[in-house]
PDB file of C-alpha atoms in Angstrom:
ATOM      1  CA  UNK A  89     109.843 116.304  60.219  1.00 86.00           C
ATOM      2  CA  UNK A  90     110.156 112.368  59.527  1.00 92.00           C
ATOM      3  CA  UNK A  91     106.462 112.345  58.877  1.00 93.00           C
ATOM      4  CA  UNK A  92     106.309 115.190  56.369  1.00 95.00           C
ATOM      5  CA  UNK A  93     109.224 113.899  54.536  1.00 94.00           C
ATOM      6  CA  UNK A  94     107.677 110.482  54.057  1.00 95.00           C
ATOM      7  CA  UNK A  95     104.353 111.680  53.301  1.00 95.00           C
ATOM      8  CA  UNK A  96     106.388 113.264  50.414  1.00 95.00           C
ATOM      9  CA  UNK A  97     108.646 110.675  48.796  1.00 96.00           C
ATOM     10  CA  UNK A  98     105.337 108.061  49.138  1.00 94.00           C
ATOM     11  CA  UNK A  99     103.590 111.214  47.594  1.00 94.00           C
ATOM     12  CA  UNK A 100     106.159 111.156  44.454  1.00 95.00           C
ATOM     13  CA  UNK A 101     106.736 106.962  44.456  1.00 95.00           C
ATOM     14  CA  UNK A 102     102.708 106.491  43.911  1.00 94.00           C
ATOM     15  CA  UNK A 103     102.954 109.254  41.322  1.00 94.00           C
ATOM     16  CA  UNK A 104     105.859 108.021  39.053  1.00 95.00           C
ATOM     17  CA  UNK A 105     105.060 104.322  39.924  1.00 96.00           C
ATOM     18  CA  UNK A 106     101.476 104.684  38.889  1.00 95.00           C
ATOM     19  CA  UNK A 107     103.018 106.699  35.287  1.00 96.00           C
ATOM     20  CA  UNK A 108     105.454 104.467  34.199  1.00 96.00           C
ATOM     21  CA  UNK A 109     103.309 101.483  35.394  1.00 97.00           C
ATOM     22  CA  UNK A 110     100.209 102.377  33.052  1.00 96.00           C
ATOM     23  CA  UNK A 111     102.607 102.925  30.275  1.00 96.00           C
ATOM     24  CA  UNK A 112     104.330  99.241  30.942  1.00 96.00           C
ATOM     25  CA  UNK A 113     100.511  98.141  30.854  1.00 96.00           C
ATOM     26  CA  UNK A 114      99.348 100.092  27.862  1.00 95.00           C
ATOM     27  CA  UNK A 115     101.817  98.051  26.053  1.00 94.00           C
ATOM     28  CA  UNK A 116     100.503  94.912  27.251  1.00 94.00           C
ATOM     29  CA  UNK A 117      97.019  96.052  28.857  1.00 94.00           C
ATOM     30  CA  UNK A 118      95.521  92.896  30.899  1.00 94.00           C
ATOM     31  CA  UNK A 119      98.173  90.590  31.096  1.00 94.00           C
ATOM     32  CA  UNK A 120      97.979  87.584  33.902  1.00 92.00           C
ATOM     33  CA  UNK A 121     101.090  88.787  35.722  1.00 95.00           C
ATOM     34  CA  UNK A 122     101.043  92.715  35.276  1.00 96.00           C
ATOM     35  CA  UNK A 123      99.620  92.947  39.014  1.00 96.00           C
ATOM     36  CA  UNK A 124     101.550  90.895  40.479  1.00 96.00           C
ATOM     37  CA  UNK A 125     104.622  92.566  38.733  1.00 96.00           C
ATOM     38  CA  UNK A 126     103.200  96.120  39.642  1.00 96.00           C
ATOM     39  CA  UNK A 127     102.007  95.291  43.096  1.00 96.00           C
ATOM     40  CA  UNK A 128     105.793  94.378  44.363  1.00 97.00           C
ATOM     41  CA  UNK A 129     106.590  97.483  43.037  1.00 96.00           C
ATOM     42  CA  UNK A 130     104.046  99.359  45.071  1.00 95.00           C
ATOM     43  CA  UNK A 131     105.436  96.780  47.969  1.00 95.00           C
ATOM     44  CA  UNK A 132     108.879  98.270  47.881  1.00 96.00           C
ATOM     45  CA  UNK A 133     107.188 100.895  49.614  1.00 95.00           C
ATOM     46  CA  UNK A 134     107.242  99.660  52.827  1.00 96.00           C
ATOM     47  CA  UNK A 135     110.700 100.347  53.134  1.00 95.00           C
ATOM     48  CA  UNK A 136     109.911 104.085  53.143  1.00 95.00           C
ATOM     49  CA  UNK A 137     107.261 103.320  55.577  1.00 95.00           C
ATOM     50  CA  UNK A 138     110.001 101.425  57.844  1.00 96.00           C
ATOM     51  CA  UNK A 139     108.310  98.015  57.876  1.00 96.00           C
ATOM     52  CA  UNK A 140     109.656  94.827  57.244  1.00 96.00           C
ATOM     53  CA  UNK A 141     107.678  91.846  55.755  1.00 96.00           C
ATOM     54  CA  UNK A 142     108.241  88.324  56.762  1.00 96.00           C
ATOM     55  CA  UNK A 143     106.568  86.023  54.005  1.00 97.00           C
ATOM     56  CA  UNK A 144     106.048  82.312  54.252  1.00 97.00           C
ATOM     57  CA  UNK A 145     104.366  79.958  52.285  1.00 97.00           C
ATOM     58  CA  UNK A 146     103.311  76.716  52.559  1.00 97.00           C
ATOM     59  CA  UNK A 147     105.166  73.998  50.098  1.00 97.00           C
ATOM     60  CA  UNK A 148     101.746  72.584  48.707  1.00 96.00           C
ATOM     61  CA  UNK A 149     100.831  76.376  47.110  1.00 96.00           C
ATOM     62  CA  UNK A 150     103.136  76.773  44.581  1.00 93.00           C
ATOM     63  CA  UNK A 151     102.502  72.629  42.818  1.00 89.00           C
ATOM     64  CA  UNK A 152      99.153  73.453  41.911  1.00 90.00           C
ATOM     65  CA  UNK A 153      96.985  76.328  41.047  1.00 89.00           C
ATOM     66  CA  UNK A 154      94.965  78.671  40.012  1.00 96.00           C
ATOM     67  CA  UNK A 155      93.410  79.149  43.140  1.00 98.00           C
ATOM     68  CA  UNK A 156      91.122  81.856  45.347  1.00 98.00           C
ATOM     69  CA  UNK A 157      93.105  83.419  47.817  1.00 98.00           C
ATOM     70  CA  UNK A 158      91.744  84.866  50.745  1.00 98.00           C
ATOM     71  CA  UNK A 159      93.291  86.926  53.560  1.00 98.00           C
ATOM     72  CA  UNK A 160      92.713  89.084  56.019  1.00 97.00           C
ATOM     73  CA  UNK A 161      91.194  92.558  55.450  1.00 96.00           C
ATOM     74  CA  UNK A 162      92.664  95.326  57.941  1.00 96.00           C
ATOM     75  CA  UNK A 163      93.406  99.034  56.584  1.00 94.00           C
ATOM     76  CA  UNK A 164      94.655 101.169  53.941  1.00 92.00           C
ATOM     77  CA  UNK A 165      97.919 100.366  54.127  1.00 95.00           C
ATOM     78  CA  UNK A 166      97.329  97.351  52.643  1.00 94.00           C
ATOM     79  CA  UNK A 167      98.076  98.616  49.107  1.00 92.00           C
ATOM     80  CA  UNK A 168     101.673  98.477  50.473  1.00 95.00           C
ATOM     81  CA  UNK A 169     101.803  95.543  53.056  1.00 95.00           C
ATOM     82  CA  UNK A 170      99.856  92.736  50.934  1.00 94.00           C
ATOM     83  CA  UNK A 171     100.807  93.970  47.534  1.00 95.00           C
ATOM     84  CA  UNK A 172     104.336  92.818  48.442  1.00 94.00           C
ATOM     85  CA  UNK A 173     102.988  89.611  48.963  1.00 96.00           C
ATOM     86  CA  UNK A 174     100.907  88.720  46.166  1.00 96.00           C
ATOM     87  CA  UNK A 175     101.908  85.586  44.223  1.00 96.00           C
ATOM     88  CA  UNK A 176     102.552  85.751  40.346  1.00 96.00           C
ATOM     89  CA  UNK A 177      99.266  84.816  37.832  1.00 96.00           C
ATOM     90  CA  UNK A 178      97.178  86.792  40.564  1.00 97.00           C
ATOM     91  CA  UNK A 179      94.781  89.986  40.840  1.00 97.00           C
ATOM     92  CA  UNK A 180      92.447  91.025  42.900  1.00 95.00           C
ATOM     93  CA  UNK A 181      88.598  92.515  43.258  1.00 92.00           C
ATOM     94  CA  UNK A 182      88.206  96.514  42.840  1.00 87.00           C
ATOM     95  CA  UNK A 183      85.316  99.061  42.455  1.00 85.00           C
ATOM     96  CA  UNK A 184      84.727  99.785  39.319  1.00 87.00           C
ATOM     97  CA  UNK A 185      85.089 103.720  40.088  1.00 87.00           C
ATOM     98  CA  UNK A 186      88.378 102.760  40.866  1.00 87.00           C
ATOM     99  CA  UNK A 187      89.677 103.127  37.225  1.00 86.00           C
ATOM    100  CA  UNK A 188      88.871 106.819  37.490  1.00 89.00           C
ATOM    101  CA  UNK A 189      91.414 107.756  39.871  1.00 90.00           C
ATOM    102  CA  UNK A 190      94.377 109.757  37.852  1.00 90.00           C
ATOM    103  CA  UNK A 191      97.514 106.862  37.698  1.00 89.00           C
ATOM    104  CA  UNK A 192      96.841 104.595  40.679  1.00 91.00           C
ATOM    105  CA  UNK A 193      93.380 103.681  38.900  1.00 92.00           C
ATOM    106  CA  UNK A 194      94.355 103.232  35.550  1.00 94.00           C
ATOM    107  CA  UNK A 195      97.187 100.777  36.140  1.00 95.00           C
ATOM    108  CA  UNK A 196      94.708  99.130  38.215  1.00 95.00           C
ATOM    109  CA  UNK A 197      92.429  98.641  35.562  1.00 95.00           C
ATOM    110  CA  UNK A 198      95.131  98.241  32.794  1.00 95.00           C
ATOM    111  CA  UNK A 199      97.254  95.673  34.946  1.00 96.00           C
ATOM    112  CA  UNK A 200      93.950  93.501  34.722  1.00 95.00           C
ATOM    113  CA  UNK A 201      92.059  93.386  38.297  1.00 95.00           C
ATOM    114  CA  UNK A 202      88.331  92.372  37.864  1.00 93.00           C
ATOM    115  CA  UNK A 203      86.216  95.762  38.150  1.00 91.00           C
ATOM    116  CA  UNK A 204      83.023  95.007  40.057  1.00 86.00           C
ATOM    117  CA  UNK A 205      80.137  97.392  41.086  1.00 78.00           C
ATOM    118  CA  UNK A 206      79.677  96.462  44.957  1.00 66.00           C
ATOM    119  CA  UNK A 207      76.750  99.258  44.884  1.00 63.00           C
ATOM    120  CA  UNK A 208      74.824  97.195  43.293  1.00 59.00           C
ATOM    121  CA  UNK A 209      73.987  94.347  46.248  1.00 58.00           C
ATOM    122  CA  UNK A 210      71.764  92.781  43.812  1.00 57.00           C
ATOM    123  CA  UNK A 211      74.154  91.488  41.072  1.00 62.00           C
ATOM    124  CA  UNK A 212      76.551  89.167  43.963  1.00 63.00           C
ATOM    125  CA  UNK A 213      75.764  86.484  42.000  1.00 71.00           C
ATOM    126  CA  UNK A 214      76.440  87.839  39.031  1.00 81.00           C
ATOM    127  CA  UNK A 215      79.670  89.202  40.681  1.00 86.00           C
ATOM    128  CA  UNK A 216      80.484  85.535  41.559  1.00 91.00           C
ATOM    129  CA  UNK A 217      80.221  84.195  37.950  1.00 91.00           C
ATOM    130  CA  UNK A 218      82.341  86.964  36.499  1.00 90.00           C
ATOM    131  CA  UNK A 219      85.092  86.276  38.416  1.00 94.00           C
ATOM    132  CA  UNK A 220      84.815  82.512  38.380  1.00 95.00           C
ATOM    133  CA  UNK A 221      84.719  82.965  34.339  1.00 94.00           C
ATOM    134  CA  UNK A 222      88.012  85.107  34.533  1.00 94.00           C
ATOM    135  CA  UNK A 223      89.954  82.507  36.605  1.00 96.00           C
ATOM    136  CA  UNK A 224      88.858  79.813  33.758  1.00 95.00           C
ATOM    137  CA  UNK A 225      89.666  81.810  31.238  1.00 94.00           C
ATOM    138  CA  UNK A 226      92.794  83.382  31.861  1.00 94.00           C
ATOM    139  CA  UNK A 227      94.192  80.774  33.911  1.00 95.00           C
ATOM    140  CA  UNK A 228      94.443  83.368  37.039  1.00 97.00           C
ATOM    141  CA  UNK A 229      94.340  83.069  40.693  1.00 97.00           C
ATOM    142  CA  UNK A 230      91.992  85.613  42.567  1.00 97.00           C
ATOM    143  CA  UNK A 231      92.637  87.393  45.784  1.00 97.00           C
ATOM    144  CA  UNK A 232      89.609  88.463  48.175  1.00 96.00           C
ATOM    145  CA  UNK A 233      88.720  90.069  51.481  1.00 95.00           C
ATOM    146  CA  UNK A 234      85.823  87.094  52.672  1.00 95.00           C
ATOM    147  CA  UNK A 235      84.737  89.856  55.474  1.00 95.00           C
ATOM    148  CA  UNK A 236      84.399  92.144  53.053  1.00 90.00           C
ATOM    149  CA  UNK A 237      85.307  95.467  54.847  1.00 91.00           C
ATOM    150  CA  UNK A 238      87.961  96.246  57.025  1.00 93.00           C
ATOM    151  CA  UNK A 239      88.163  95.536  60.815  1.00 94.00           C
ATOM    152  CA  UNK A 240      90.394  98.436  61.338  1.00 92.00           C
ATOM    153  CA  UNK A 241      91.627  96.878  64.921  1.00 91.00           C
ATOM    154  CA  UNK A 242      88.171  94.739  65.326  1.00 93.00           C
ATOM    155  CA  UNK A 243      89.993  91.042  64.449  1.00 94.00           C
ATOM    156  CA  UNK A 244      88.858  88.936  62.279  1.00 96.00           C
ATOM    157  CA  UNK A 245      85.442  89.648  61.397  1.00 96.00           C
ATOM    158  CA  UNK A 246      82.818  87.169  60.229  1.00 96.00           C
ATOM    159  CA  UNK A 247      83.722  85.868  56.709  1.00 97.00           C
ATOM    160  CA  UNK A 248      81.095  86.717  53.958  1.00 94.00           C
ATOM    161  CA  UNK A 249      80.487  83.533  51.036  1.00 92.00           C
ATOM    162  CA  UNK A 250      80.731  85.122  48.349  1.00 94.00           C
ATOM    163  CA  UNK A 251      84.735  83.965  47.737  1.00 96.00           C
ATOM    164  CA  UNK A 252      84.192  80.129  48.848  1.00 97.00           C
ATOM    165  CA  UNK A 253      81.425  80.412  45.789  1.00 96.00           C
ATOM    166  CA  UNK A 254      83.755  81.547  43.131  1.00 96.00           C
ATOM    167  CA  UNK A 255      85.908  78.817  44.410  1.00 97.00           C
ATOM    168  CA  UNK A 256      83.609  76.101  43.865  1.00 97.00           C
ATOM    169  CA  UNK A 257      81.965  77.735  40.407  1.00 96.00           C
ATOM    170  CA  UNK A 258      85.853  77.977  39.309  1.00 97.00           C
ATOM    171  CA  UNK A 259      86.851  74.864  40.698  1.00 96.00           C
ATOM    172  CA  UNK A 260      89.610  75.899  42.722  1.00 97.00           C
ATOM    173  CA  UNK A 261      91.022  75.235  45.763  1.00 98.00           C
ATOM    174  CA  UNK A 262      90.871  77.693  48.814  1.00 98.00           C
ATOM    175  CA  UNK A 263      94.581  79.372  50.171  1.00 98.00           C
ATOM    176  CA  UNK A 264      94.214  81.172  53.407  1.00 98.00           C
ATOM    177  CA  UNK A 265      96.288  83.859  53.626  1.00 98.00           C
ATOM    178  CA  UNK A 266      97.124  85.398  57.129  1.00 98.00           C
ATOM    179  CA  UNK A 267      98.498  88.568  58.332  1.00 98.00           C
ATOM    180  CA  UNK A 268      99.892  89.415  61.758  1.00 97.00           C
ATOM    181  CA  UNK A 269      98.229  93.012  62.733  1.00 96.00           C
ATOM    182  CA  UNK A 270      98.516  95.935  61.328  1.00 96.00           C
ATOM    183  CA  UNK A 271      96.246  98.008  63.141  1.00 94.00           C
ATOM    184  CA  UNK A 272      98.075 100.895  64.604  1.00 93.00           C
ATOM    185  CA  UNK A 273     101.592  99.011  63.489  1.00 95.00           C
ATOM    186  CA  UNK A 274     102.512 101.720  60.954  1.00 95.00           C
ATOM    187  CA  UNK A 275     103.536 105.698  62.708  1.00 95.00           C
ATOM    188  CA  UNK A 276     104.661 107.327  60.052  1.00 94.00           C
ATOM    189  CA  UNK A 277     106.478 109.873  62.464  1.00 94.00           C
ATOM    190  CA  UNK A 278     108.900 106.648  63.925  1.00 94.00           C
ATOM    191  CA  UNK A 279     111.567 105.285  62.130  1.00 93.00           C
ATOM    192  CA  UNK A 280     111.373 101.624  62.463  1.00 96.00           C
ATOM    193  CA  UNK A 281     107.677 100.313  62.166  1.00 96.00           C
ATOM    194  CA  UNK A 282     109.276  96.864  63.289  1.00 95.00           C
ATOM    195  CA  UNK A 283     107.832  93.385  61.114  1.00 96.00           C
ATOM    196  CA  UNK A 284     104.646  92.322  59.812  1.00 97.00           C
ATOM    197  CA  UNK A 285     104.062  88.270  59.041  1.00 98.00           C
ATOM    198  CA  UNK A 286     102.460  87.192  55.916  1.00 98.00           C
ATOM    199  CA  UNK A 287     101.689  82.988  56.005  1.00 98.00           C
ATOM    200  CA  UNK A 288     100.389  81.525  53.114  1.00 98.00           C
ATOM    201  CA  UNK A 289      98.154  77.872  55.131  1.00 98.00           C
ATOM    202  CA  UNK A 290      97.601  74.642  53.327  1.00 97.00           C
ATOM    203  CA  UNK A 291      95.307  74.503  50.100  1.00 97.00           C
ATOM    204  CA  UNK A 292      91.574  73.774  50.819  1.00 97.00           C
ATOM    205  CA  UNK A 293      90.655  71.331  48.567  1.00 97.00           C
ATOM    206  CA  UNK A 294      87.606  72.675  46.719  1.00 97.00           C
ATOM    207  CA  UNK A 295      86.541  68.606  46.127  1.00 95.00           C
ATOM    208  CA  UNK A 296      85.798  68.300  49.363  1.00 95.00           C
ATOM    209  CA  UNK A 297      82.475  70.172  49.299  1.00 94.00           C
ATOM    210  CA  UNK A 298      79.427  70.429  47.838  1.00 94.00           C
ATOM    211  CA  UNK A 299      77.620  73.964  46.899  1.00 93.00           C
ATOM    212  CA  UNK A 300      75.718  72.633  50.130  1.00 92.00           C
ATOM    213  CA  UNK A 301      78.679  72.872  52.615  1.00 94.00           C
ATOM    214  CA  UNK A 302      80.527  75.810  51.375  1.00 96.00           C
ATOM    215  CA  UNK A 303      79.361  77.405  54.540  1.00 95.00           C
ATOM    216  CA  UNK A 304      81.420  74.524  56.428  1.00 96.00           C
ATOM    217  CA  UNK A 305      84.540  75.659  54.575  1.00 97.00           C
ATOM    218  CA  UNK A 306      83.535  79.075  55.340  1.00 97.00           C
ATOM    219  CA  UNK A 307      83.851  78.693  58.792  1.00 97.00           C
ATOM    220  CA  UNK A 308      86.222  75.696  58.409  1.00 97.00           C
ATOM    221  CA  UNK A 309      88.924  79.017  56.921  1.00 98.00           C
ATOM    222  CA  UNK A 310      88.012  81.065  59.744  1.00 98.00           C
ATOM    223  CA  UNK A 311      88.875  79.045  62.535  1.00 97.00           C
ATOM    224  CA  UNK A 312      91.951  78.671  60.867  1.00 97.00           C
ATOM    225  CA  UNK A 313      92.830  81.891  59.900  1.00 98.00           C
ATOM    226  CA  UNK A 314      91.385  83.085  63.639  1.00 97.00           C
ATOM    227  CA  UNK A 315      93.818  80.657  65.006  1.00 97.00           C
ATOM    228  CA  UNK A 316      96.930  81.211  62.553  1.00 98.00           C
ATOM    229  CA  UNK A 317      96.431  85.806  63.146  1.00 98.00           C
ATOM    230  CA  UNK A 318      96.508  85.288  66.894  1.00 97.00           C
ATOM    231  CA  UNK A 319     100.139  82.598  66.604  1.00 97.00           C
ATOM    232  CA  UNK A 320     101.381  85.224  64.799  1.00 97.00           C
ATOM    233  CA  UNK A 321     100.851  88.067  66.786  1.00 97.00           C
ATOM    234  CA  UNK A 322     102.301  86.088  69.530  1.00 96.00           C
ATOM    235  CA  UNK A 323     105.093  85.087  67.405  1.00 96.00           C
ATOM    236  CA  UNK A 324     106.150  88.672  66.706  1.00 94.00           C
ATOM    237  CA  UNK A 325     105.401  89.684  70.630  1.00 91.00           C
ATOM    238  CA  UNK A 326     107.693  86.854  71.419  1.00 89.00           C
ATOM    239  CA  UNK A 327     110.497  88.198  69.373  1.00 84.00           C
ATOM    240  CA  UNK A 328     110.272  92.024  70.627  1.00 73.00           C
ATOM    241  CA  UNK A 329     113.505  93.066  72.326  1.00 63.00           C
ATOM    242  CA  UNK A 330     113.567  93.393  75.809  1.00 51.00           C
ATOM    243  CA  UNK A 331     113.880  97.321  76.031  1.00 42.00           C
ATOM    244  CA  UNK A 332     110.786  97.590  73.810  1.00 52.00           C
ATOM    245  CA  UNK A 333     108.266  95.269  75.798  1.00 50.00           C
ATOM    246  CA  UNK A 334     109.384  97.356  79.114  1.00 47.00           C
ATOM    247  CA  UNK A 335     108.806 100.652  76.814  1.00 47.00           C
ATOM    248  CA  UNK A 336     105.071  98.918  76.116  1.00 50.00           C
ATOM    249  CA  UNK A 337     104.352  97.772  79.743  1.00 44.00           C
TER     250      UNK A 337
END
C-alpha cells in the first residue's frame, strides 16, 4: 500500500514540478542558476521517498569558483538524492534526447544543462571543448560522473578523463564530491529509508598539472573519493541504532 501510494504522489510531484518549472524557465530559458534552483526542488523529493540527506562541504569551495565537480555515479535515484545537493551557478551533462521527454526534458534543456550526443564516441573531444567553452562563458560550474555509467552496487568504478580535461581546458579547479551508498538504500515499500551523506573534499588545484599529468589527478581523485565513500559508509554504519544492526546481523 505504502509503495503504490508513493509511486503516486512522486508520479504527480515530477508532473507538476516539471510544468510549472519549464514555464519559470521559458521566462528566463538558460539562466546560470535555473538548475540549481529546479534541482532542490526535485530534491524535496526525498522526503516522500523517506530519506534524509546529510550535506557537508568543505570551507575552501564556496571562496572560489567556477569549478568541475565530480561525484560519484550510482543509480536512478540520483535525480532526487544529488539534485538536492547541487551548489548554485551549476548544471550538469545530459543526452541530447533528453530534451524530448514530455516536462522532465524540457526543463532540463530550458534550465540550461549542456546537451551532448554520447552516441557519437568520436566527438569526446569535441564534447570536452563545448563544455569547457560554456564554463568560460557563462561563468558556470559543471557537474560530471568521471566513471561514466553507473556502478549500481559495483563501488567506485575506474574514473574516465574526459572531466579532469574540461578542467584543465576551462581552467578550473577539481571538487570531489562523495556520496555514501545508495545501492539498495531506497525500498519504496518502508517508511524510513534512514540517511545518505553528501561531502563536498578540498579543491584540486587545476595549476598543479600539466595536460601531461591529468591522468595523475585522475587517479590522484579516486583514491580520494575511494577512501572518503568507504569513511562514510562506516560513518553511517557507526551511527545505526542498536535494534537495527541486530535486525541486519
Amino acid at each position: 500500500m505504502l509503495a503504490a501510494v508513493r509511486w503516486l504522489v512522486l508520479g504527480i510531484f515530477i508532473v507538476l514540478v516539471g510544468v510549472i518549472g519549464c514555464l519559470f524557465c521559458i521566462l528566463r530559458p538558460f539562466h546560470r542558476n535555473n538548475t540549481y534552483r529546479w534541482a532542490h526542488i526535485f530534491g524535496s523529493a526525498t522526503r516522500i521517498l523517506g530519506l534524509k540527506l546529510r550535506v557537508k562541504v568543505h570551507p575552501d569551495v564556496p571562496k572560489n569558483g567556477p569549478y568541475v565537480y565530480i561525484c560519484n555515479h550510482q543509480n536512478s535515484w540520483e535525480i532526487f538524492t544529488i539534485a538536492a545537493a547541487l551548489p548554485p551557478n551549476t548544471v550538469t551533462l545530459g543526452k541530447k534526447s533528453l530534451k524530448w521527454i514530455p516536462f522532465f526534458g524540457w526543463l532540463y534543456w530550458l534550465a540550461g544543462n549542456i546537451l551532448i550526443d554520447r552516441n557519437n564516441k568520436g566527438r569526446a573531444h569535441g564534447t570536452i571543448a563545448q563544455t569547457a567553452a560554456a564554463i568560460k562563458k557563462r561563468d558556470i560550474s559543471v557537474w560530471m560522473f568521471p566513471e561514466g555509467t553507473r556502478s549500481n552496487g559495483r563501488g567506485l568504478l575506474p574514473f574516465k578523463n574526459g572531466a579532469f580535461h574540461t578542467a584543465y581546458q576551462a581552467s578550473v579547479d577539481v571538487v570531489p564530491v562523495c556520496v555514501s551508498n545508495l545501492h539498495g538504500k531506497i525500498d519504496i515499500n518502508r517508511w524510513d529509508n534512514g540517511e545518505l551523506l553528501v561531502e563536498f573534499l578540498q579543491p584540486l588545484p587545476i595549476a598543479n598539472y600539466r595536460k601531461e599529468t591529468l591522468r595523475e589527478l585522475s587517479k590522484h581523485s579516486h583514491q580520494l573519493m575511494a577512501e572518503k565513500i568507504a569513511a562514510l559508509d562506516a560513518q553511517l554504519e557507526g551511527e545505526q541504532p542498536e535494534h537495527k544492526q541486530k535486525e541486519d546481523s
